[in-house]
Amino acid sequence: MSITTTTTSMPFWKEYPERDSEWVRQYPTKHVPVNEEEVFTRKPMGVYVHIPFCNRLCFSCPYIKHQTDRDLTRTYLDALKTEITNYAERPYIQDHVITLGYIGGGTPTALTAPQLDDLLGHMFSSFDVEEGADFSIETTPVDISERKATVLLERGIRRISLGVQTFVPEELKNIGRPWPTCTRNTSTSCKASPGWNAHRSR
């Protein structure tokens, strides 16, 4: 076994067992002075919430998802709210302020309007969310309604990502996402209502 010296003139053993090699590589640590602002100022943090349910499963989607089921959805939402409460009570989360968030899936708006209202209300009341925080949610043209859009806006969601994928009927059919043109127009009009800026994801 050999011994070597670091640039800080602190000796350490070079030939450690493999399991300790990462620790040795990072030792000794570098210490620098900090001020009160760095210690006590709350830092920004983002949050992601996954809703793994879809009213219709698409062939093209690689993400974790399940067919919407009433009992399973209720069980998942109860567990999700418990998890949110658990994280919100942790000191390292309380040292941060939520400045942005994304609710993805699945299709989050496969939930009913009351379910969305309950979940978002719990999340925004549990975390310290900055006023005007940038929160986004995913939907499809068949899973959004004026009632849901109103709930989202009132609860602090500022952006809807509308998963159109394509406007070509044959292509929609091939990827398992057929919906009538009138439904697409309805979803677009919901997002064009006061308070929403339409953004279409392809």
PDB file of C-alpha atoms in Angstrom:
ATOM      1  CA  MET A   1       0.000   0.000   0.000  1.00  0.00           C
ATOM      2  CA  SER A   2       1.279   3.444  -0.902  1.00  0.00           C
ATOM      3  CA  ILE A   3       0.658   6.860   0.514  1.00  0.00           C
ATOM      4  CA  THR A   4       0.354  10.118  -1.353  1.00  0.00           C
ATOM      5  CA  THR A   5      -0.258  13.783  -0.552  1.00  0.00           C
ATOM      6  CA  THR A   6      -3.066  16.046  -1.758  1.00  0.00           C
ATOM      7  CA  THR A   7      -2.644  19.633  -2.865  1.00  0.00           C
ATOM      8  CA  THR A   8      -3.717  20.667   0.629  1.00  0.00           C
ATOM      9  CA  SER A   9      -0.856  18.618   2.117  1.00  0.00           C
ATOM     10  CA  MET A  10      -3.254  16.182   3.791  1.00  0.00           C
ATOM     11  CA  PRO A  11      -2.105  12.564   3.427  1.00  0.00           C
ATOM     12  CA  PHE A  12      -4.521   9.795   2.568  1.00  0.00           C
ATOM     13  CA  TRP A  13      -4.234   6.149   1.545  1.00  0.00           C
ATOM     14  CA  LYS A  14      -4.362   5.648  -2.204  1.00  0.00           C
ATOM     15  CA  GLU A  15      -5.026   1.912  -2.492  1.00  0.00           C
ATOM     16  CA  TYR A  16      -8.406   1.640  -0.791  1.00  0.00           C
ATOM     17  CA  PRO A  17     -10.865  -1.200  -1.431  1.00  0.00           C
ATOM     18  CA  GLU A  18     -13.041  -0.580  -4.468  1.00  0.00           C
ATOM     19  CA  ARG A  19     -16.120   0.253  -2.396  1.00  0.00           C
ATOM     20  CA  ASP A  20     -14.287   3.204  -0.846  1.00  0.00           C
ATOM     21  CA  SER A  21     -12.779   4.619  -4.025  1.00  0.00           C
ATOM     22  CA  GLU A  22     -15.541   7.189  -4.587  1.00  0.00           C
ATOM     23  CA  TRP A  23     -15.210   8.472  -1.033  1.00  0.00           C
ATOM     24  CA  VAL A  24     -11.429   8.756  -1.348  1.00  0.00           C
ATOM     25  CA  ARG A  25     -11.714  10.614  -4.643  1.00  0.00           C
ATOM     26  CA  GLN A  26     -13.855  13.302  -3.027  1.00  0.00           C
ATOM     27  CA  TYR A  27     -11.843  13.584   0.185  1.00  0.00           C
ATOM     28  CA  PRO A  28     -10.724  15.918   1.658  1.00  0.00           C
ATOM     29  CA  THR A  29     -13.716  18.206   1.157  1.00  0.00           C
ATOM     30  CA  LYS A  30     -13.288  21.872   0.373  1.00  0.00           C
ATOM     31  CA  HIS A  31     -14.658  24.267   2.960  1.00  0.00           C
ATOM     32  CA  VAL A  32     -15.605  27.813   2.071  1.00  0.00           C
ATOM     33  CA  PRO A  33     -17.189  30.553   4.149  1.00  0.00           C
ATOM     34  CA  VAL A  34     -20.946  31.134   3.865  1.00  0.00           C
ATOM     35  CA  ASN A  35     -23.051  34.104   4.834  1.00  0.00           C
ATOM     36  CA  GLU A  36     -26.438  34.338   6.537  1.00  0.00           C
ATOM     37  CA  GLU A  37     -28.272  34.999   3.287  1.00  0.00           C
ATOM     38  CA  GLU A  38     -26.995  31.759   1.771  1.00  0.00           C
ATOM     39  CA  VAL A  39     -28.025  29.803   4.862  1.00  0.00           C
ATOM     40  CA  PHE A  40     -31.459  31.268   5.577  1.00  0.00           C
ATOM     41  CA  THR A  41     -32.774  32.365   2.180  1.00  0.00           C
ATOM     42  CA  ARG A  42     -35.331  29.883   0.901  1.00  0.00           C
ATOM     43  CA  LYS A  43     -34.265  28.362  -2.388  1.00  0.00           C
ATOM     44  CA  PRO A  44     -36.501  27.796  -5.432  1.00  0.00           C
ATOM     45  CA  MET A  45     -37.645  24.280  -6.245  1.00  0.00           C
ATOM     46  CA  GLY A  46     -39.761  22.601  -8.891  1.00  0.00           C
ATOM     47  CA  VAL A  47     -42.251  19.773  -8.424  1.00  0.00           C
ATOM     48  CA  TYR A  48     -43.505  17.043 -10.749  1.00  0.00           C
ATOM     49  CA  VAL A  49     -46.732  15.103 -10.140  1.00  0.00           C
ATOM     50  CA  HIS A  50     -47.525  11.991 -12.169  1.00  0.00           C
ATOM     51  CA  ILE A  51     -51.100  10.925 -12.891  1.00  0.00           C
ATOM     52  CA  PRO A  52     -50.785   7.505 -14.565  1.00  0.00           C
ATOM     53  CA  PHE A  53     -54.318   7.223 -15.929  1.00  0.00           C
ATOM     54  CA  CYS A  54     -55.754   7.549 -19.417  1.00  0.00           C
ATOM     55  CA  ASN A  55     -59.338   7.125 -20.582  1.00  0.00           C
ATOM     56  CA  ARG A  56     -57.892   5.629 -23.753  1.00  0.00           C
ATOM     57  CA  LEU A  57     -54.459   4.021 -24.022  1.00  0.00           C
ATOM     58  CA  CYS A  58     -52.441   5.065 -27.091  1.00  0.00           C
ATOM     59  CA  PHE A  59     -50.060   2.827 -29.024  1.00  0.00           C
ATOM     60  CA  SER A  60     -47.391   5.517 -29.302  1.00  0.00           C
ATOM     61  CA  CYS A  61     -47.007   6.514 -25.634  1.00  0.00           C
ATOM     62  CA  PRO A  62     -43.974   5.047 -23.779  1.00  0.00           C
ATOM     63  CA  TYR A  63     -44.848   6.418 -20.343  1.00  0.00           C
ATOM     64  CA  ILE A  64     -46.226   4.597 -17.300  1.00  0.00           C
ATOM     65  CA  LYS A  65     -50.001   4.563 -17.617  1.00  0.00           C
ATOM     66  CA  HIS A  66     -53.119   2.562 -16.797  1.00  0.00           C
ATOM     67  CA  GLN A  67     -56.661   2.496 -18.045  1.00  0.00           C
ATOM     68  CA  THR A  68     -58.747   4.793 -15.873  1.00  0.00           C
ATOM     69  CA  ASP A  69     -60.482   2.780 -13.154  1.00  0.00           C
ATOM     70  CA  ARG A  70     -62.681   4.415 -10.516  1.00  0.00           C
ATOM     71  CA  ASP A  71     -61.478   2.415  -7.515  1.00  0.00           C
ATOM     72  CA  LEU A  72     -57.817   2.386  -8.569  1.00  0.00           C
ATOM     73  CA  THR A  73     -57.899   6.121  -9.265  1.00  0.00           C
ATOM     74  CA  ARG A  74     -59.392   6.847  -5.843  1.00  0.00           C
ATOM     75  CA  THR A  75     -56.758   4.671  -4.132  1.00  0.00           C
ATOM     76  CA  TYR A  76     -53.946   6.327  -6.080  1.00  0.00           C
ATOM     77  CA  LEU A  77     -55.127   9.849  -5.320  1.00  0.00           C
ATOM     78  CA  ASP A  78     -55.397   9.078  -1.602  1.00  0.00           C
ATOM     79  CA  ALA A  79     -51.848   7.696  -1.633  1.00  0.00           C
ATOM     80  CA  LEU A  80     -50.607  10.660  -3.676  1.00  0.00           C
ATOM     81  CA  LYS A  81     -52.028  13.174  -1.225  1.00  0.00           C
ATOM     82  CA  THR A  82     -50.439  11.265   1.645  1.00  0.00           C
ATOM     83  CA  GLU A  83     -47.100  11.385  -0.189  1.00  0.00           C
ATOM     84  CA  ILE A  84     -47.464  15.123  -0.790  1.00  0.00           C
ATOM     85  CA  THR A  85     -48.133  15.665   2.910  1.00  0.00           C
ATOM     86  CA  ASN A  86     -45.134  13.491   3.800  1.00  0.00           C
ATOM     87  CA  TYR A  87     -42.757  15.465   1.605  1.00  0.00           C
ATOM     88  CA  ALA A  88     -44.207  18.825   2.616  1.00  0.00           C
ATOM     89  CA  GLU A  89     -43.362  18.102   6.264  1.00  0.00           C
ATOM     90  CA  ARG A  90     -39.689  17.400   5.584  1.00  0.00           C
ATOM     91  CA  PRO A  91     -37.287  20.177   6.640  1.00  0.00           C
ATOM     92  CA  TYR A  92     -35.352  20.226   3.365  1.00  0.00           C
ATOM     93  CA  ILE A  93     -38.621  20.788   1.478  1.00  0.00           C
ATOM     94  CA  GLN A  94     -39.699  23.476   3.930  1.00  0.00           C
ATOM     95  CA  ASP A  95     -36.411  25.236   3.205  1.00  0.00           C
ATOM     96  CA  HIS A  96     -37.567  25.714  -0.391  1.00  0.00           C
ATOM     97  CA  VAL A  97     -40.304  27.596  -2.189  1.00  0.00           C
ATOM     98  CA  ILE A  98     -42.052  26.015  -5.164  1.00  0.00           C
ATOM     99  CA  THR A  99     -41.658  28.263  -8.189  1.00  0.00           C
ATOM    100  CA  LEU A 100     -42.687  25.884 -10.970  1.00  0.00           C
ATOM    101  CA  GLY A 101     -44.461  22.596 -11.404  1.00  0.00           C
ATOM    102  CA  TYR A 102     -45.569  20.103 -14.023  1.00  0.00           C
ATOM    103  CA  ILE A 103     -48.427  17.619 -13.818  1.00  0.00           C
ATOM    104  CA  GLY A 104     -47.976  14.870 -16.377  1.00  0.00           C
ATOM    105  CA  GLY A 105     -49.056  11.352 -17.130  1.00  0.00           C
ATOM    106  CA  GLY A 106     -50.795   9.505 -18.379  1.00  0.00           C
ATOM    107  CA  THR A 107     -53.464  12.095 -18.815  1.00  0.00           C
ATOM    108  CA  PRO A 108     -53.953  14.185 -15.665  1.00  0.00           C
ATOM    109  CA  THR A 109     -57.252  15.544 -16.961  1.00  0.00           C
ATOM    110  CA  ALA A 110     -58.604  12.004 -17.154  1.00  0.00           C
ATOM    111  CA  LEU A 111     -59.491  12.847 -13.548  1.00  0.00           C
ATOM    112  CA  THR A 112     -62.877  14.408 -12.918  1.00  0.00           C
ATOM    113  CA  ALA A 113     -63.183  18.123 -12.196  1.00  0.00           C
ATOM    114  CA  PRO A 114     -63.839  17.460  -8.453  1.00  0.00           C
ATOM    115  CA  GLN A 115     -60.791  15.159  -8.300  1.00  0.00           C
ATOM    116  CA  LEU A 116     -58.594  17.785  -9.940  1.00  0.00           C
ATOM    117  CA  ASP A 117     -59.942  20.439  -7.585  1.00  0.00           C
ATOM    118  CA  ASP A 118     -59.265  18.283  -4.523  1.00  0.00           C
ATOM    119  CA  LEU A 119     -55.752  17.234  -5.596  1.00  0.00           C
ATOM    120  CA  LEU A 120     -54.616  20.711  -6.620  1.00  0.00           C
ATOM    121  CA  GLY A 121     -56.104  22.250  -3.494  1.00  0.00           C
ATOM    122  CA  HIS A 122     -54.202  19.772  -1.336  1.00  0.00           C
ATOM    123  CA  MET A 123     -50.937  20.289  -3.206  1.00  0.00           C
ATOM    124  CA  PHE A 124     -51.032  24.090  -3.188  1.00  0.00           C
ATOM    125  CA  SER A 125     -51.987  24.216   0.486  1.00  0.00           C
ATOM    126  CA  SER A 126     -49.321  21.695   1.543  1.00  0.00           C
ATOM    127  CA  PHE A 127     -46.309  23.245  -0.186  1.00  0.00           C
ATOM    128  CA  ASP A 128     -45.084  26.809   0.006  1.00  0.00           C
ATOM    129  CA  VAL A 129     -45.949  27.818  -3.541  1.00  0.00           C
ATOM    130  CA  GLU A 130     -44.777  31.177  -4.815  1.00  0.00           C
ATOM    131  CA  GLU A 131     -47.539  33.484  -5.960  1.00  0.00           C
ATOM    132  CA  GLY A 132     -47.793  33.248  -9.729  1.00  0.00           C
ATOM    133  CA  ALA A 133     -45.721  30.034  -9.841  1.00  0.00           C
ATOM    134  CA  ASP A 134     -45.440  28.534 -13.331  1.00  0.00           C
ATOM    135  CA  PHE A 135     -47.565  25.360 -13.206  1.00  0.00           C
ATOM    136  CA  SER A 136     -48.410  23.320 -16.308  1.00  0.00           C
ATOM    137  CA  ILE A 137     -50.623  20.304 -16.942  1.00  0.00           C
ATOM    138  CA  GLU A 138     -51.040  17.842 -19.812  1.00  0.00           C
ATOM    139  CA  THR A 139     -54.318  16.974 -21.509  1.00  0.00           C
ATOM    140  CA  THR A 140     -55.747  15.603 -24.730  1.00  0.00           C
ATOM    141  CA  PRO A 141     -58.518  17.091 -26.876  1.00  0.00           C
ATOM    142  CA  VAL A 142     -61.034  14.586 -25.472  1.00  0.00           C
ATOM    143  CA  ASP A 143     -60.138  14.993 -21.800  1.00  0.00           C
ATOM    144  CA  ILE A 144     -60.588  18.733 -21.285  1.00  0.00           C
ATOM    145  CA  SER A 145     -63.816  20.644 -20.735  1.00  0.00           C
ATOM    146  CA  GLU A 146     -64.728  24.168 -19.769  1.00  0.00           C
ATOM    147  CA  ARG A 147     -65.467  22.989 -16.232  1.00  0.00           C
ATOM    148  CA  LYS A 148     -62.066  21.343 -15.875  1.00  0.00           C
ATOM    149  CA  ALA A 149     -60.326  24.334 -17.473  1.00  0.00           C
ATOM    150  CA  THR A 150     -62.027  26.614 -14.960  1.00  0.00           C
ATOM    151  CA  VAL A 151     -60.916  24.435 -12.036  1.00  0.00           C
ATOM    152  CA  LEU A 152     -57.342  24.394 -13.317  1.00  0.00           C
ATOM    153  CA  LEU A 153     -57.209  28.149 -13.736  1.00  0.00           C
ATOM    154  CA  GLU A 154     -58.767  28.853 -10.339  1.00  0.00           C
ATOM    155  CA  ARG A 155     -56.348  26.459  -8.639  1.00  0.00           C
ATOM    156  CA  GLY A 156     -53.240  28.124 -10.079  1.00  0.00           C
ATOM    157  CA  ILE A 157     -52.452  26.188 -13.272  1.00  0.00           C
ATOM    158  CA  ARG A 158     -51.089  28.633 -15.821  1.00  0.00           C
ATOM    159  CA  ARG A 159     -50.441  26.455 -18.880  1.00  0.00           C
ATOM    160  CA  ILE A 160     -52.155  23.528 -20.581  1.00  0.00           C
ATOM    161  CA  SER A 161     -50.130  21.307 -22.897  1.00  0.00           C
ATOM    162  CA  LEU A 162     -52.621  19.945 -25.414  1.00  0.00           C
ATOM    163  CA  GLY A 163     -51.410  16.651 -26.898  1.00  0.00           C
ATOM    164  CA  VAL A 164     -52.841  16.869 -30.388  1.00  0.00           C
ATOM    165  CA  GLN A 165     -50.032  14.781 -31.974  1.00  0.00           C
ATOM    166  CA  THR A 166     -51.485  15.262 -35.479  1.00  0.00           C
ATOM    167  CA  PHE A 167     -54.552  16.646 -37.249  1.00  0.00           C
ATOM    168  CA  VAL A 168     -54.555  13.881 -39.868  1.00  0.00           C
ATOM    169  CA  PRO A 169     -57.403  11.429 -39.054  1.00  0.00           C
ATOM    170  CA  GLU A 170     -55.619   8.392 -40.512  1.00  0.00           C
ATOM    171  CA  GLU A 171     -52.477   9.092 -38.489  1.00  0.00           C
ATOM    172  CA  LEU A 172     -54.534   9.524 -35.315  1.00  0.00           C
ATOM    173  CA  LYS A 173     -56.175   6.170 -35.965  1.00  0.00           C
ATOM    174  CA  ASN A 174     -52.820   4.479 -36.508  1.00  0.00           C
ATOM    175  CA  ILE A 175     -51.475   5.623 -33.136  1.00  0.00           C
ATOM    176  CA  GLY A 176     -54.695   4.789 -31.311  1.00  0.00           C
ATOM    177  CA  ARG A 177     -55.905   8.337 -30.817  1.00  0.00           C
ATOM    178  CA  PRO A 178     -58.993   8.848 -32.998  1.00  0.00           C
ATOM    179  CA  TRP A 179     -61.280  11.734 -32.045  1.00  0.00           C
ATOM    180  CA  PRO A 180     -63.745  13.826 -34.023  1.00  0.00           C
ATOM    181  CA  THR A 181     -62.833  17.259 -35.339  1.00  0.00           C
ATOM    182  CA  CYS A 182     -65.644  18.828 -33.318  1.00  0.00           C
ATOM    183  CA  THR A 183     -64.033  17.607 -30.092  1.00  0.00           C
ATOM    184  CA  ARG A 184     -60.703  19.116 -31.113  1.00  0.00           C
ATOM    185  CA  ASN A 185     -62.434  22.425 -31.810  1.00  0.00           C
ATOM    186  CA  THR A 186     -64.207  22.295 -28.442  1.00  0.00           C
ATOM    187  CA  SER A 187     -60.948  21.727 -26.551  1.00  0.00           C
ATOM    188  CA  THR A 188     -59.301  24.605 -28.401  1.00  0.00           C
ATOM    189  CA  SER A 189     -62.181  26.935 -27.541  1.00  0.00           C
ATOM    190  CA  CYS A 190     -61.867  25.945 -23.863  1.00  0.00           C
ATOM    191  CA  LYS A 191     -58.239  26.988 -23.876  1.00  0.00           C
ATOM    192  CA  ALA A 192     -58.973  30.184 -25.756  1.00  0.00           C
ATOM    193  CA  SER A 193     -61.346  31.334 -22.994  1.00  0.00           C
ATOM    194  CA  PRO A 194     -60.299  34.269 -20.750  1.00  0.00           C
ATOM    195  CA  GLY A 195     -57.268  33.485 -18.625  1.00  0.00           C
ATOM    196  CA  TRP A 196     -55.698  30.911 -20.936  1.00  0.00           C
ATOM    197  CA  ASN A 197     -52.928  31.242 -23.482  1.00  0.00           C
ATOM    198  CA  ALA A 198     -53.224  28.399 -25.947  1.00  0.00           C
ATOM    199  CA  HIS A 199     -50.123  26.272 -26.584  1.00  0.00           C
ATOM    200  CA  ARG A 200     -50.385  23.170 -28.733  1.00  0.00           C
ATOM    201  CA  SER A 201     -47.890  20.320 -28.253  1.00  0.00           C
ATOM    202  CA  ARG A 202     -47.236  18.116 -31.262  1.00  0.00           C
TER     203      ARG A 202
END
